[in-house]
Amino acid sequence: MPASGHAVEIRAEGIGKTFGSFRALKDLSLTIGRGEFLTLLGPSGSGKTTTLMMLAGFETPTRGRILLEGKAIDALPPWRRDIGMVFQNYALFPHMTVAQNIAFPLEMRKVPRAERDRRVADALALVDLPAHGGRLPRELSGGQQQRVALARAVVFGPSLLLLDEPFGALDRKLREQMQLEVRRLQRRLELTAVFVTHDQEEALILSDRIAVMEAGRLSQLGSPQEIYGRPANRFVADFIGESNLFRARVVADGHAELESGLRIPLPDGAPGPGSDIGLLLRPERPKRAADGNALFDGRIVEIVYLGETVKYRIEDAGGVQLIVRWPYAGREPPLAHGDALRVGWDRDDLHWIPWT
């Protein structure tokens, strides 16, 4: 097993980054706990990669500071930060064998040959490539090359592991396999890890916490369950997963009214009458309802078969559309286009957000 580092706490205090007149990152503050797997999630241009590059030392903050175990590291070059880095394009040396690629950070640290060979062998075993040390990168598949890059990143026992969209070049099945392997390895080595992705599903699978980035700012920080089930604003609600998101006005007797006139019971804690809010309902929440319990009554206008689930888009008489997604076991045919469908949901299945 490669020499383990010790999990560290890393803290960003009001960091910002400006490129000319463009503010790529605006006053970001967050703390990443020891042994935590934190994901920076957002669309292109949200500031997530800029943040990672500053943690790594490849970019310097224009303002604010970064602290590792309470000590400022802004002036430290990357090679003095004790950080392992995994890139999307693998960044392997094409003229070196797999073993030589993995050994490179050990050579830079003047690790003796015998110890170096032992650590390389352990790292190869750790990523399930024990017999591949003598091969060149071009002789490996994309998934194998990513495993080599991961082995190289952890072989010297870093205290912090940074991963910049490392699975973007892999097909879906291999990407899902690598996600679980990285999570197991991070836990086994007890590393603090920061992961960058624009893939919401990937973030939900991997993370202890997710930092959702928007236009250079931190939009929400929370557990996957919080981010998905209780988004803080319209951006997070719309960006994370599929959602039914409606603008509504709170009226009397604990209801909200959509622009179409449809009235919906509100969850606890909603603001008072007259407030404009957004109502979020995840597609898996609605259930088929009897006449007396129906909250939404319409006809199916779209069907998408997804293997384990079927997604229906329903439209009511007022033109309001609702997406529902239900498990499909294949024992009975799915509903058909044009079928009437009545659905309902519990009041607490809704989540309200400010409409600003």
C-alpha positions as CSV (number, residue, x, y, z in Angstrom):
1,M,0.0,0.0,0.0
2,P,1.4,3.5,-0.8
3,A,2.6,5.5,2.1
4,S,-0.5,7.3,3.5
5,G,-0.5,11.0,4.2
6,H,-2.6,12.4,6.9
7,A,-6.0,13.9,6.2
8,V,-5.9,17.6,6.4
9,E,-8.3,20.5,6.8
10,I,-8.1,23.1,4.0
11,R,-9.8,26.5,4.3
12,A,-10.6,29.2,1.7
13,E,-11.1,32.6,3.2
14,G,-12.7,35.1,0.9
15,I,-10.6,34.1,-2.1
16,G,-11.2,35.7,-5.5
17,K,-9.6,35.6,-8.9
18,T,-9.5,38.2,-11.6
19,F,-8.2,37.7,-15.1
20,G,-7.9,41.2,-16.5
21,S,-11.3,42.7,-16.1
22,F,-13.1,39.4,-15.7
23,R,-13.9,38.2,-12.2
24,A,-13.7,34.4,-12.4
25,L,-14.2,33.8,-8.7
26,K,-15.8,36.1,-6.2
27,D,-15.1,36.0,-2.5
28,L,-15.3,32.2,-1.9
29,S,-15.2,31.0,1.7
30,L,-15.5,27.4,2.7
31,T,-13.8,24.8,4.9
32,I,-13.0,21.2,3.7
33,G,-12.8,18.9,6.7
34,R,-10.2,16.2,7.3
35,G,-11.0,13.1,5.3
36,E,-13.9,14.8,3.5
37,F,-14.8,14.2,-0.1
38,L,-16.0,17.6,-1.4
39,T,-17.2,18.2,-4.9
40,L,-17.1,21.5,-6.7
41,L,-20.1,21.3,-9.1
42,G,-21.3,23.8,-11.7
43,P,-21.6,24.6,-15.4
44,S,-18.7,25.9,-17.5
45,G,-17.5,29.3,-16.3
46,S,-18.8,28.8,-12.8
47,G,-15.4,29.1,-11.2
48,K,-15.0,25.5,-10.0
49,T,-11.8,24.7,-12.0
50,T,-10.3,28.1,-11.1
51,T,-10.9,27.2,-7.4
52,L,-9.2,23.9,-7.8
53,M,-6.2,25.4,-9.6
54,M,-5.7,27.8,-6.7
55,L,-5.8,25.0,-4.2
56,A,-3.2,23.2,-6.3
57,G,-1.0,26.3,-6.6
58,F,-1.2,26.6,-10.3
59,E,-3.1,29.9,-9.9
60,T,-2.6,32.6,-7.2
61,P,-5.7,34.2,-5.6
62,T,-6.2,37.9,-6.4
63,R,-7.6,38.4,-3.0
64,G,-8.2,36.3,0.1
65,R,-6.1,33.4,1.3
66,I,-5.9,29.6,1.4
67,L,-4.9,27.8,4.6
68,L,-3.8,24.2,5.0
69,E,-4.1,23.0,8.6
70,G,-4.3,26.7,9.6
71,K,-1.1,27.8,7.7
72,A,-1.3,30.0,4.7
73,I,-0.1,28.3,1.5
74,D,-0.7,31.0,-1.1
75,A,3.0,31.6,-1.7
76,L,3.9,27.9,-1.8
77,P,4.6,26.4,-5.3
78,P,2.6,23.3,-6.2
79,W,5.4,20.8,-5.5
80,R,5.6,22.0,-1.9
81,R,1.9,21.6,-1.1
82,D,1.9,17.8,-0.6
83,I,-1.0,17.5,-3.0
84,G,-1.8,14.7,-5.5
85,M,-3.5,15.8,-8.7
86,V,-5.5,13.8,-11.3
87,F,-6.4,15.4,-14.6
88,Q,-9.0,14.6,-17.2
89,N,-6.4,14.0,-19.9
90,Y,-4.4,11.7,-17.6
91,A,-1.1,13.8,-18.2
92,L,1.0,10.6,-18.4
93,F,4.5,10.7,-19.9
94,P,4.2,8.8,-23.1
95,H,7.8,7.7,-23.3
96,M,7.8,6.3,-19.8
97,T,6.4,2.9,-18.7
98,V,3.5,2.7,-16.3
99,A,5.9,1.9,-13.4
100,Q,8.2,4.9,-14.4
101,N,5.2,7.2,-14.5
102,I,4.1,6.2,-11.1
103,A,7.6,6.4,-9.7
104,F,8.2,9.9,-11.0
105,P,6.9,11.8,-7.9
106,L,9.0,9.5,-5.7
107,E,12.1,10.3,-7.7
108,M,11.5,14.0,-7.4
109,R,11.3,13.5,-3.6
110,K,14.6,11.5,-3.6
111,V,13.0,8.3,-2.3
112,P,15.5,5.5,-2.2
113,R,15.3,2.9,-5.1
114,A,14.2,-0.1,-3.0
115,E,11.5,1.9,-1.2
116,R,10.4,3.5,-4.5
117,D,10.0,0.0,-6.1
118,R,8.0,-1.2,-3.2
119,R,5.6,1.8,-3.3
120,V,5.1,1.5,-7.0
121,A,4.2,-2.2,-6.7
122,D,1.8,-1.4,-3.9
123,A,0.2,1.4,-5.9
124,L,-0.2,-0.8,-9.0
125,A,-1.9,-3.4,-6.8
126,L,-4.1,-0.7,-5.3
127,V,-5.5,0.2,-8.7
128,D,-5.7,-3.4,-9.9
129,L,-2.9,-3.2,-12.5
130,P,-0.2,-5.3,-10.8
131,A,1.0,-6.8,-14.1
132,H,1.1,-3.6,-16.2
133,G,4.2,-1.9,-14.8
134,G,6.2,-2.5,-18.0
135,R,3.7,-1.2,-20.5
136,L,3.6,2.2,-22.1
137,P,0.5,4.4,-21.7
138,R,-0.5,4.0,-25.3
139,E,-0.8,0.2,-24.7
140,L,-3.5,0.8,-22.1
141,S,-7.2,1.5,-22.4
142,G,-8.6,4.9,-21.2
143,G,-9.8,3.4,-17.9
144,Q,-6.4,1.8,-17.3
145,Q,-4.6,5.1,-18.0
146,Q,-6.8,6.8,-15.5
147,R,-6.0,4.2,-12.9
148,V,-2.3,4.8,-13.6
149,A,-2.8,8.6,-13.1
150,L,-4.6,7.9,-9.9
151,A,-1.8,5.6,-8.7
152,R,0.8,8.3,-9.5
153,A,-1.3,10.9,-7.5
154,V,-1.4,8.8,-4.3
155,V,1.9,6.9,-4.4
156,F,3.8,9.5,-2.3
157,G,1.2,9.7,0.4
158,P,-0.3,13.1,-0.2
159,S,-2.4,14.8,2.4
160,L,-4.8,16.2,-0.2
161,L,-6.1,14.7,-3.5
162,L,-7.4,17.0,-6.2
163,L,-9.4,15.6,-9.2
164,D,-10.2,17.8,-12.2
165,E,-13.1,16.1,-14.1
166,P,-11.0,12.9,-14.3
167,F,-13.8,10.7,-15.8
168,G,-14.9,13.0,-18.6
169,A,-13.2,11.0,-21.4
170,L,-14.6,7.7,-20.3
171,D,-17.8,5.9,-21.4
172,R,-20.7,5.8,-19.0
173,K,-20.2,2.2,-17.7
174,L,-16.5,2.7,-17.1
175,R,-17.1,6.1,-15.6
176,E,-19.5,4.6,-13.1
177,Q,-17.0,1.9,-12.2
178,M,-14.2,4.5,-11.7
179,Q,-16.3,6.7,-9.5
180,L,-16.8,3.9,-7.0
181,E,-13.1,2.9,-7.2
182,V,-12.0,6.4,-6.5
183,R,-14.4,6.7,-3.5
184,R,-13.2,3.4,-2.1
185,L,-9.5,4.4,-2.5
186,Q,-10.1,7.8,-0.9
187,R,-11.7,6.2,2.1
188,R,-9.0,3.5,2.4
189,L,-6.2,6.0,2.3
190,E,-8.1,8.4,4.5
191,L,-7.4,11.3,2.2
192,T,-9.1,14.7,2.0
193,A,-10.3,15.1,-1.6
194,V,-11.7,17.9,-3.7
195,F,-13.4,16.8,-7.0
196,V,-14.5,19.0,-9.9
197,T,-17.3,18.0,-12.2
198,H,-20.2,19.4,-14.1
199,D,-22.1,16.1,-13.8
200,Q,-24.8,16.3,-11.2
201,E,-25.3,12.6,-10.9
202,E,-21.6,12.1,-10.4
203,A,-21.5,14.7,-7.6
204,L,-24.5,13.0,-5.8
205,I,-22.8,9.6,-6.0
206,L,-19.4,10.6,-4.7
207,S,-19.6,13.4,-2.3
208,D,-19.8,13.9,1.4
209,R,-20.7,17.5,0.6
210,I,-21.3,19.5,-2.6
211,A,-20.4,23.1,-3.3
212,V,-22.6,24.3,-6.2
213,M,-21.0,27.1,-8.1
214,E,-22.7,29.7,-10.2
215,A,-21.0,32.6,-12.1
216,G,-18.0,32.6,-9.8
217,R,-19.9,32.4,-6.6
218,L,-20.8,29.7,-4.1
219,S,-24.6,29.1,-4.6
220,Q,-25.1,26.4,-2.0
221,L,-23.0,24.1,0.2
222,G,-24.5,21.0,1.7
223,S,-24.8,17.2,1.7
224,P,-26.1,15.5,-1.5
225,Q,-29.4,14.9,0.2
226,E,-29.7,18.6,1.1
227,I,-28.7,19.8,-2.4
228,Y,-31.1,17.5,-4.1
229,G,-34.1,17.7,-1.7
230,R,-33.8,21.2,-0.3
231,P,-32.1,23.5,-2.9
232,A,-31.5,27.0,-1.7
233,N,-32.5,28.9,-4.8
234,R,-33.8,28.6,-8.4
235,F,-30.4,28.0,-9.9
236,V,-29.7,25.0,-7.7
237,A,-33.2,23.6,-8.0
238,D,-33.0,23.8,-11.8
239,F,-29.4,22.6,-12.1
240,I,-29.5,19.6,-9.8
241,G,-31.4,16.7,-11.3
242,E,-34.7,16.9,-13.1
243,S,-37.5,18.9,-11.4
244,N,-40.9,20.4,-11.7
245,L,-40.4,24.0,-10.8
246,F,-43.4,26.3,-10.7
247,R,-43.8,30.0,-10.0
248,A,-46.7,30.5,-7.6
249,R,-48.3,33.1,-5.3
250,V,-49.2,32.2,-1.7
251,V,-52.9,32.6,-1.0
252,A,-55.0,32.1,2.1
253,D,-55.7,28.7,3.8
254,G,-52.2,27.2,3.3
255,H,-52.3,27.1,-0.5
256,A,-50.3,28.6,-3.4
257,E,-51.8,29.4,-6.8
258,L,-50.1,29.0,-10.1
259,E,-50.6,31.4,-13.0
260,S,-53.0,28.9,-14.5
261,G,-55.2,29.0,-11.4
262,L,-54.2,25.6,-10.1
263,R,-54.1,25.6,-6.3
264,I,-51.5,23.5,-4.5
265,P,-51.3,22.8,-0.7
266,L,-48.1,24.3,0.7
267,P,-45.4,22.6,2.9
268,D,-44.8,23.8,6.4
269,G,-42.7,26.9,6.8
270,A,-43.9,28.7,3.6
271,P,-44.2,32.5,3.7
272,G,-47.4,34.4,4.2
273,P,-50.1,35.3,1.6
274,G,-49.1,37.6,-1.2
275,S,-45.5,36.1,-1.5
276,D,-44.2,35.0,-4.8
277,I,-42.3,31.7,-4.4
278,G,-41.1,28.8,-6.5
279,L,-42.5,25.3,-5.8
280,L,-40.2,22.3,-6.5
281,L,-41.5,18.8,-6.9
282,R,-39.1,16.0,-7.9
283,P,-40.5,13.7,-10.6
284,E,-40.3,10.6,-8.4
285,R,-42.6,12.1,-5.7
286,P,-46.1,12.1,-7.3
287,K,-48.1,8.9,-7.1
288,R,-51.2,7.7,-9.0
289,A,-54.2,9.0,-7.1
290,A,-57.9,8.2,-6.7
291,D,-60.4,10.9,-7.7
292,G,-60.7,12.4,-4.3
293,N,-56.9,12.6,-3.7
294,A,-55.8,14.0,-7.1
295,L,-53.8,17.2,-7.1
296,F,-53.0,17.2,-10.7
297,D,-55.3,15.8,-13.5
298,G,-54.2,15.7,-17.1
299,R,-53.2,13.6,-20.1
300,I,-49.9,12.1,-21.1
301,V,-48.2,14.1,-23.8
302,E,-44.8,12.4,-23.7
303,I,-43.3,9.1,-22.7
304,V,-39.6,8.3,-22.3
305,Y,-38.6,4.7,-21.5
306,L,-35.4,4.6,-19.4
307,G,-35.0,0.9,-18.7
308,E,-35.6,0.8,-14.9
309,T,-38.0,3.7,-15.0
310,V,-40.5,5.4,-17.3
311,K,-40.9,9.1,-17.5
312,Y,-44.3,10.7,-18.3
313,R,-45.0,14.3,-19.1
314,I,-48.6,15.2,-18.2
315,E,-50.5,18.3,-19.2
316,D,-53.6,19.6,-17.6
317,A,-56.5,21.6,-19.1
318,G,-54.8,24.8,-18.2
319,G,-51.6,23.9,-20.1
320,V,-49.5,23.2,-17.0
321,Q,-47.1,20.3,-17.4
322,L,-45.8,17.9,-14.8
323,I,-43.1,15.3,-15.2
324,V,-43.4,12.0,-13.2
325,R,-40.8,9.2,-13.2
326,W,-41.8,5.8,-11.9
327,P,-40.1,2.4,-11.6
328,Y,-40.9,0.0,-14.4
329,A,-40.6,-3.7,-13.8
330,G,-41.8,-4.8,-17.2
331,R,-44.7,-6.9,-15.8
332,E,-47.3,-4.6,-17.4
333,P,-47.2,-2.3,-20.4
334,P,-46.5,1.4,-19.6
335,L,-49.3,3.9,-20.1
336,A,-49.9,5.2,-23.5
337,H,-49.7,8.7,-25.1
338,G,-53.0,10.5,-24.6
339,D,-54.1,8.4,-21.5
340,A,-55.7,10.3,-18.7
341,L,-53.6,10.3,-15.5
342,R,-54.4,11.7,-12.0
343,V,-51.6,12.1,-9.6
344,G,-51.1,13.4,-6.0
345,W,-48.4,13.9,-3.5
346,D,-47.8,14.6,0.2
347,R,-47.6,18.2,1.2
348,D,-44.1,17.7,2.5
349,D,-43.0,16.3,-0.9
350,L,-42.9,20.0,-2.1
351,H,-40.1,22.4,-1.4
352,W,-40.5,26.1,-1.7
353,I,-37.8,28.5,-2.6
354,P,-37.7,32.3,-3.0
355,W,-38.6,33.5,-6.5
356,T,-36.0,36.2,-7.1
